[in-house]
Amino acid sequence: MKTAEARKLLGVGRDATPHAIKKAFRHLAMLWHPDRNPAPEAHEMFARLSAACDLLLEPFESARTDDESASPTGKTESHGADRNQDIELDIEQLCLGGKAEAVLESARECVECEGQGTQEHGHSQLCTQCQGSGRVRHGKNLNHCEDCDGRGYSKRTRCLSCRGSGRQISRRVLTVTIPPGVLPGDELRLKGEGYAPPSGKGRSGDLHLRIQLRPHPLYTLEDSDILLDRPVSVFILLGGGNISVPSPTGPRDLDIEPGSATSREQDIPGAGIPARGKRAAGKLRVRLVPVLPVTSTPELIKLYRTLQTKIGQAEADVFPELSAWEQRWVPGSKV
Ligand SMILES: [Zn+2]
Ligand SMILES: [Zn+2]
């Protein structure tokens, strides 16, 4: 990138001070930061803005270094920008905490082509875009190759290192300690893990990691409460009993009171997401889903018949809907 181009990109004049350059950069970086701007070109634009800022600050930087060696007292340090990123966690990690990995991607100007996206050669070379055919495939069509103007050879070829984008993506894996009790939308702040200062000196910005929940096949979250469906035999719902209920931190016992054979919720207080800061611990909210028997045995058939006989006169209480139906459509009949 040339100085004039960098000035134009940042919208600053020839006599711009380092302060004005940084101010212009910060303003544009806010608009084009890939964490804020979802446009596909945001990555590249941000990298170009960073490169422009570096380039324009360079003369001041070397002057300052000279000044410093003369009088090392006048230190002016800049701060890097904060960085926002999502981190996806399992519900078990929200409950228990532990270590998680955050992958940080950074776009830097490509060193091979200095951000140009192309490389100049002494003599013509096979076009890297069309491999010498002069045409490139776009879906079903073969189009004229614009890199070499259809000649197949060119002195200026697309940079292989950055595939013509002018930038290189570097990845950094950061191991993060997750405290127990975080919830989706919470933010973890990691000091100094944000962007490096534009001048290369001073401290880096902070990293704000926003928690996201990885979907789970069994559990869902409602604030600090963990919800799940637990199929239960209709006989346990009717007669009561003790069942085992899964939770992200291991199985729990649940006593079921005798009740109706319809779906109902029973909670286990404190078995949701654990307390953190001012936030209280959540509940494990178990929706009991009745399951009817699908087969029988001669012995069970005998039992069911006895049961039905025993229900007898109490039918209106035990099966109110059935009783109402029969009274309307088969009144006076004996079931
Ligand atoms: Zn390149
Ligand atoms: Zn070509």
Short mmCIF file of C-alpha atoms and ligand atoms in Angstrom, two decimals:
data_model
loop_
_atom_site.label_atom_id
_atom_site.label_comp_id
_atom_site.label_asym_id
_atom_site.label_seq_id
_atom_site.Cartn_x
_atom_site.Cartn_y
_atom_site.Cartn_z
CA MET A 1 0.00 0.00 0.00
CA LYS A 2 1.25 3.47 -0.88
CA THR A 3 1.16 6.43 1.52
CA ALA A 4 -1.28 8.38 -0.67
CA GLU A 5 -3.63 5.41 -0.75
CA ALA A 6 -3.38 5.02 3.03
CA ARG A 7 -4.21 8.72 3.53
CA LYS A 8 -7.20 8.42 1.22
CA LEU A 9 -8.42 5.30 3.01
CA LEU A 10 -8.30 6.97 6.42
CA GLY A 11 -9.45 10.33 5.05
CA VAL A 12 -6.55 12.32 6.52
CA GLY A 13 -4.40 15.05 5.01
CA ARG A 14 -0.63 15.21 4.44
CA ASP A 15 -0.06 17.15 7.66
CA ALA A 16 -2.12 14.82 9.88
CA THR A 17 -0.66 14.34 13.37
CA PRO A 18 -0.36 10.83 14.90
CA HIS A 19 -3.32 11.77 17.08
CA ALA A 20 -5.47 12.62 14.04
CA ILE A 21 -4.38 9.44 12.24
CA LYS A 22 -5.27 7.26 15.23
CA LYS A 23 -8.57 9.09 15.69
CA ALA A 24 -9.51 8.55 12.05
CA PHE A 25 -8.48 4.90 12.31
CA ARG A 26 -10.50 4.34 15.48
CA HIS A 27 -13.57 5.88 13.92
CA LEU A 28 -13.36 3.70 10.80
CA ALA A 29 -12.30 0.61 12.75
CA MET A 30 -15.53 0.89 14.75
CA LEU A 31 -17.49 0.75 11.49
CA TRP A 32 -15.50 -2.01 9.84
CA HIS A 33 -14.48 -4.21 12.71
CA PRO A 34 -15.44 -7.77 11.71
CA ASP A 35 -16.90 -8.35 15.18
CA ARG A 36 -19.32 -5.47 14.62
CA ASN A 37 -19.80 -5.48 10.87
CA PRO A 38 -21.17 -8.73 9.38
CA ALA A 39 -20.44 -7.66 5.74
CA PRO A 40 -18.16 -10.20 4.00
CA GLU A 41 -15.73 -7.47 3.01
CA ALA A 42 -15.38 -6.23 6.62
CA HIS A 43 -12.38 -8.51 7.37
CA GLU A 44 -10.45 -7.21 4.39
CA MET A 45 -11.44 -3.60 4.93
CA PHE A 46 -10.41 -3.75 8.58
CA ALA A 47 -7.06 -5.28 7.64
CA ARG A 48 -6.53 -2.54 5.04
CA LEU A 49 -7.39 0.16 7.57
CA SER A 50 -4.94 -1.33 10.10
CA ALA A 51 -2.24 -1.49 7.45
CA ALA A 52 -2.93 2.14 6.42
CA CYS A 53 -2.74 3.28 10.03
CA ASP A 54 0.55 1.40 10.61
CA LEU A 55 2.02 2.86 7.46
CA LEU A 56 1.12 6.48 8.28
CA LEU A 57 2.31 6.18 11.87
CA GLU A 58 5.62 4.61 10.92
CA PRO A 59 7.56 7.90 10.31
CA PHE A 60 6.41 9.26 13.69
CA GLU A 61 7.28 5.98 15.36
CA SER A 62 10.90 6.05 14.20
CA ALA A 63 11.13 9.77 15.10
CA ARG A 64 9.79 8.99 18.56
CA THR A 65 12.30 6.18 19.03
CA ASP A 66 15.07 8.68 18.17
CA ASP A 67 13.60 11.18 20.63
CA GLU A 68 13.42 8.53 23.28
CA SER A 69 17.03 7.59 22.95
CA ALA A 70 17.85 11.31 23.40
CA SER A 71 15.49 11.85 26.36
CA PRO A 72 13.89 8.58 27.52
CA THR A 73 11.32 10.22 29.70
CA GLY A 74 8.69 11.30 27.16
CA LYS A 75 6.94 7.99 26.71
CA THR A 76 3.62 8.04 24.82
CA GLU A 77 1.87 4.70 24.76
CA SER A 78 -1.23 3.75 22.87
CA HIS A 79 -3.84 1.16 23.74
CA GLY A 80 -5.01 -1.63 21.51
CA ALA A 81 -8.73 -1.96 20.81
CA ASP A 82 -10.94 -4.30 22.80
CA ARG A 83 -12.12 -7.38 21.02
CA ASN A 84 -15.51 -9.09 21.22
CA GLN A 85 -16.00 -12.73 20.49
CA ASP A 86 -18.47 -15.52 21.19
CA ILE A 87 -17.52 -18.75 22.90
CA GLU A 88 -19.81 -21.76 22.71
CA LEU A 89 -20.03 -23.91 25.83
CA ASP A 90 -21.81 -27.12 26.78
CA ILE A 91 -24.35 -27.00 29.57
CA GLU A 92 -22.00 -29.16 31.66
CA GLN A 93 -19.40 -26.37 31.39
CA LEU A 94 -21.92 -23.78 32.60
CA CYS A 95 -22.56 -25.97 35.65
CA LEU A 96 -19.07 -27.15 36.48
CA GLY A 97 -16.82 -24.51 34.90
CA GLY A 98 -13.39 -25.67 33.72
CA LYS A 99 -11.14 -25.00 30.78
CA ALA A 100 -12.38 -24.09 27.30
CA GLU A 101 -10.62 -23.08 24.13
CA ALA A 102 -11.29 -19.83 22.26
CA VAL A 103 -9.94 -19.56 18.72
CA LEU A 104 -8.96 -15.99 17.86
CA GLU A 105 -8.57 -15.09 14.22
CA SER A 106 -6.61 -12.04 13.16
CA ALA A 107 -6.27 -10.56 9.68
CA ARG A 108 -2.85 -9.07 8.92
CA GLU A 109 -1.53 -7.56 5.76
CA CYS A 110 0.01 -10.27 3.58
CA VAL A 111 3.77 -10.01 3.83
CA GLU A 112 4.35 -11.65 0.43
CA CYS A 113 2.46 -9.03 -1.59
CA GLU A 114 2.33 -6.21 1.00
CA GLY A 115 -1.44 -6.25 0.92
CA GLN A 116 -1.68 -5.81 -2.84
CA GLY A 117 -3.07 -9.28 -3.51
CA THR A 118 -0.84 -9.57 -6.59
CA GLN A 119 2.87 -10.07 -7.22
CA GLU A 120 4.98 -8.50 -9.95
CA HIS A 121 7.48 -10.74 -11.77
CA GLY A 122 10.44 -9.97 -14.01
CA HIS A 123 8.96 -11.97 -16.87
CA SER A 124 5.55 -13.38 -17.70
CA GLN A 125 4.42 -16.36 -15.69
CA LEU A 126 1.59 -18.82 -15.90
CA CYS A 127 -1.51 -17.06 -14.59
CA THR A 128 -2.28 -18.49 -11.15
CA GLN A 129 -5.98 -17.79 -11.55
CA CYS A 130 -6.70 -19.65 -14.80
CA GLN A 131 -3.61 -21.92 -14.85
CA GLY A 132 -2.79 -20.61 -18.33
CA SER A 133 -6.13 -21.40 -19.98
CA GLY A 134 -7.20 -17.74 -20.10
CA ARG A 135 -10.61 -18.69 -18.81
CA VAL A 136 -12.07 -19.31 -15.37
CA ARG A 137 -15.08 -21.34 -14.37
CA HIS A 138 -18.00 -19.60 -12.66
CA GLY A 139 -20.60 -22.28 -11.95
CA LYS A 140 -21.47 -23.72 -15.37
CA ASN A 141 -19.89 -20.89 -17.36
CA LEU A 142 -16.33 -20.43 -18.57
CA ASN A 143 -15.48 -16.75 -18.32
CA HIS A 144 -12.66 -14.60 -19.63
CA CYS A 145 -9.86 -14.49 -16.99
CA GLU A 146 -9.49 -10.91 -15.82
CA ASP A 147 -6.20 -11.53 -14.00
CA CYS A 148 -4.30 -12.11 -17.27
CA ASP A 149 -6.87 -10.56 -19.62
CA GLY A 150 -7.37 -13.99 -21.20
CA ARG A 151 -3.74 -14.41 -22.23
CA GLY A 152 -2.94 -17.19 -19.74
CA TYR A 153 0.35 -15.52 -18.86
CA SER A 154 1.02 -12.30 -17.02
CA LYS A 155 3.82 -10.36 -15.34
CA ARG A 156 1.49 -9.65 -12.44
CA THR A 157 -0.04 -12.75 -10.93
CA ARG A 158 -2.40 -13.28 -8.07
CA CYS A 159 -0.52 -13.74 -4.78
CA LEU A 160 -0.53 -17.45 -3.90
CA SER A 161 0.18 -16.78 -0.26
CA CYS A 162 -3.05 -14.84 0.37
CA ARG A 163 -4.98 -16.05 -2.75
CA GLY A 164 -5.32 -12.44 -3.85
CA SER A 165 -7.06 -11.12 -0.74
CA GLY A 166 -4.04 -9.09 0.40
CA ARG A 167 -4.40 -10.38 3.93
CA GLN A 168 -3.42 -13.40 5.93
CA ILE A 169 -5.47 -14.94 8.67
CA SER A 170 -3.61 -16.10 11.71
CA ARG A 171 -5.24 -18.22 14.40
CA ARG A 172 -4.43 -18.18 18.05
CA VAL A 173 -5.88 -20.68 20.49
CA LEU A 174 -6.47 -19.34 23.95
CA THR A 175 -7.25 -21.59 26.91
CA VAL A 176 -9.86 -19.89 29.04
CA THR A 177 -10.92 -20.72 32.58
CA ILE A 178 -14.70 -20.83 32.82
CA PRO A 179 -16.10 -20.21 36.31
CA PRO A 180 -19.10 -22.38 37.31
CA GLY A 181 -22.45 -20.61 37.03
CA VAL A 182 -22.01 -18.58 33.83
CA LEU A 183 -25.09 -18.14 31.63
CA PRO A 184 -25.55 -17.50 27.90
CA GLY A 185 -25.05 -13.77 27.26
CA ASP A 186 -22.60 -13.39 30.18
CA GLU A 187 -19.27 -11.88 29.24
CA LEU A 188 -15.85 -12.97 30.45
CA ARG A 189 -13.22 -10.22 30.27
CA LEU A 190 -9.66 -11.27 29.57
CA LYS A 191 -7.28 -8.43 30.18
CA GLY A 192 -4.71 -7.78 27.47
CA GLU A 193 -6.00 -10.51 25.11
CA GLY A 194 -7.65 -8.02 22.71
CA TYR A 195 -6.02 -6.28 19.76
CA ALA A 196 -2.40 -5.18 19.87
CA PRO A 197 -1.83 -1.41 19.94
CA PRO A 198 -1.67 0.05 16.39
CA SER A 199 1.83 1.41 17.01
CA GLY A 200 3.11 -1.91 18.35
CA LYS A 201 3.88 -0.26 21.68
CA GLY A 202 1.68 0.08 24.73
CA ARG A 203 -0.80 -2.42 26.05
CA SER A 204 -3.21 -4.60 24.11
CA GLY A 205 -6.94 -4.19 24.49
CA ASP A 206 -9.13 -6.62 26.41
CA LEU A 207 -10.96 -9.62 25.09
CA HIS A 208 -14.68 -9.85 25.85
CA LEU A 209 -15.87 -13.41 25.48
CA ARG A 210 -19.62 -13.70 25.25
CA ILE A 211 -21.01 -17.04 26.38
CA GLN A 212 -23.23 -19.01 23.99
CA LEU A 213 -24.88 -22.31 24.80
CA ARG A 214 -24.22 -25.27 22.52
CA PRO A 215 -27.61 -26.96 21.91
CA HIS A 216 -28.14 -30.15 23.89
CA PRO A 217 -30.44 -33.04 22.87
CA LEU A 218 -31.97 -33.31 26.36
CA TYR A 219 -31.59 -30.05 28.28
CA THR A 220 -32.78 -26.52 27.59
CA LEU A 221 -32.22 -23.43 29.69
CA GLU A 222 -34.64 -20.85 31.04
CA ASP A 223 -32.61 -18.26 32.97
CA SER A 224 -30.80 -20.38 35.56
CA ASP A 225 -33.28 -23.25 35.37
CA ILE A 226 -32.52 -26.41 33.44
CA LEU A 227 -35.54 -28.02 31.78
CA LEU A 228 -35.90 -31.59 30.61
CA ASP A 229 -38.55 -34.13 29.70
CA ARG A 230 -38.50 -37.38 31.64
CA PRO A 231 -40.74 -40.24 30.39
CA VAL A 232 -42.39 -42.01 33.32
CA SER A 233 -44.61 -45.07 33.55
CA VAL A 234 -48.21 -44.03 33.98
CA PHE A 235 -48.40 -46.31 37.05
CA ILE A 236 -45.66 -44.35 38.84
CA LEU A 237 -47.46 -41.09 38.07
CA LEU A 238 -50.67 -42.60 39.52
CA GLY A 239 -49.22 -44.43 42.48
CA GLY A 240 -46.06 -42.45 43.20
CA GLY A 241 -42.51 -43.77 43.45
CA ASN A 242 -38.87 -42.86 43.22
CA ILE A 243 -37.14 -42.32 39.88
CA SER A 244 -33.71 -41.30 38.72
CA VAL A 245 -33.46 -38.06 36.73
CA PRO A 246 -30.42 -37.08 34.64
CA SER A 247 -28.77 -33.71 35.22
CA PRO A 248 -25.61 -32.14 33.71
CA THR A 249 -23.78 -32.86 36.97
CA GLY A 250 -25.01 -36.46 37.33
CA PRO A 251 -28.23 -38.35 38.11
CA ARG A 252 -30.59 -37.12 40.82
CA ASP A 253 -33.33 -38.89 42.77
CA LEU A 254 -36.85 -37.63 42.40
CA ASP A 255 -39.77 -38.67 44.62
CA ILE A 256 -43.01 -38.66 42.72
CA GLU A 257 -46.16 -38.09 44.72
CA PRO A 258 -49.28 -40.06 43.74
CA GLY A 259 -51.24 -37.92 41.33
CA SER A 260 -52.87 -37.71 37.94
CA ALA A 261 -51.61 -39.66 34.95
CA THR A 262 -51.16 -36.49 32.92
CA SER A 263 -47.94 -34.66 32.16
CA ARG A 264 -46.77 -32.46 35.06
CA GLU A 265 -43.67 -30.65 36.22
CA GLN A 266 -41.70 -31.39 39.33
CA ASP A 267 -38.65 -29.32 40.35
CA ILE A 268 -35.41 -30.11 42.09
CA PRO A 269 -34.32 -26.82 43.70
CA GLY A 270 -30.63 -25.96 43.41
CA ALA A 271 -29.97 -28.55 40.69
CA GLY A 272 -30.01 -26.00 37.85
CA ILE A 273 -27.13 -23.66 36.96
CA PRO A 274 -25.18 -23.00 40.18
CA ALA A 275 -25.21 -19.61 41.90
CA ARG A 276 -22.72 -16.99 40.72
CA GLY A 277 -22.31 -13.49 42.13
CA LYS A 278 -25.72 -12.10 43.01
CA ARG A 279 -27.48 -14.72 40.93
CA ALA A 280 -29.12 -17.58 42.85
CA ALA A 281 -28.83 -21.19 41.79
CA GLY A 282 -31.50 -22.42 39.38
CA LYS A 283 -33.81 -25.42 39.53
CA LEU A 284 -33.87 -28.64 37.58
CA ARG A 285 -37.37 -28.55 36.13
CA VAL A 286 -38.47 -32.05 35.23
CA ARG A 287 -41.49 -32.42 32.99
CA LEU A 288 -42.87 -35.87 33.69
CA VAL A 289 -44.27 -37.34 30.49
CA PRO A 290 -46.65 -40.30 30.98
CA VAL A 291 -45.87 -43.45 29.06
CA LEU A 292 -48.61 -46.07 28.57
CA PRO A 293 -47.90 -49.81 28.50
CA VAL A 294 -47.71 -51.30 25.00
CA THR A 295 -47.82 -55.01 25.77
CA SER A 296 -49.33 -57.13 28.47
CA THR A 297 -49.05 -60.56 30.06
CA PRO A 298 -51.90 -62.89 31.18
CA GLU A 299 -51.06 -62.01 34.76
CA LEU A 300 -51.23 -58.25 34.07
CA ILE A 301 -54.45 -58.63 32.10
CA LYS A 302 -55.98 -60.25 35.19
CA LEU A 303 -54.74 -57.36 37.32
CA TYR A 304 -56.13 -54.72 34.94
CA ARG A 305 -59.52 -56.40 34.99
CA THR A 306 -59.52 -56.48 38.77
CA LEU A 307 -58.52 -52.85 38.78
CA GLN A 308 -61.29 -51.85 36.39
CA THR A 309 -63.83 -53.70 38.53
CA LYS A 310 -62.50 -51.98 41.63
CA ILE A 311 -62.77 -48.57 40.00
CA GLY A 312 -66.40 -49.43 39.23
CA GLN A 313 -68.66 -46.89 40.87
CA ALA A 314 -65.83 -44.41 41.32
CA GLU A 315 -65.47 -44.03 37.54
CA ALA A 316 -66.95 -40.53 37.51
CA ASP A 317 -64.09 -39.40 39.78
CA VAL A 318 -61.29 -41.46 38.26
CA PHE A 319 -62.18 -40.86 34.59
CA PRO A 320 -64.29 -37.66 34.57
CA GLU A 321 -63.94 -37.11 30.83
CA LEU A 322 -64.78 -40.70 29.97
CA SER A 323 -67.75 -40.63 32.28
CA ALA A 324 -69.08 -37.40 30.73
CA TRP A 325 -68.68 -38.85 27.24
CA GLU A 326 -70.57 -42.02 28.12
CA GLN A 327 -73.37 -40.11 29.79
CA ARG A 328 -73.84 -38.04 26.67
CA TRP A 329 -73.57 -40.72 23.97
CA VAL A 330 -74.46 -44.03 25.65
CA PRO A 331 -76.61 -42.93 28.61
CA GLY A 332 -77.80 -45.63 30.94
CA SER A 333 -75.43 -48.29 29.56
CA LYS A 334 -73.27 -50.43 31.81
CA VAL A 335 -69.61 -50.34 30.86
ZN ZN B 1 -0.46 -11.80 -0.70
ZN ZN B 2 -5.57 -15.94 -16.25
#
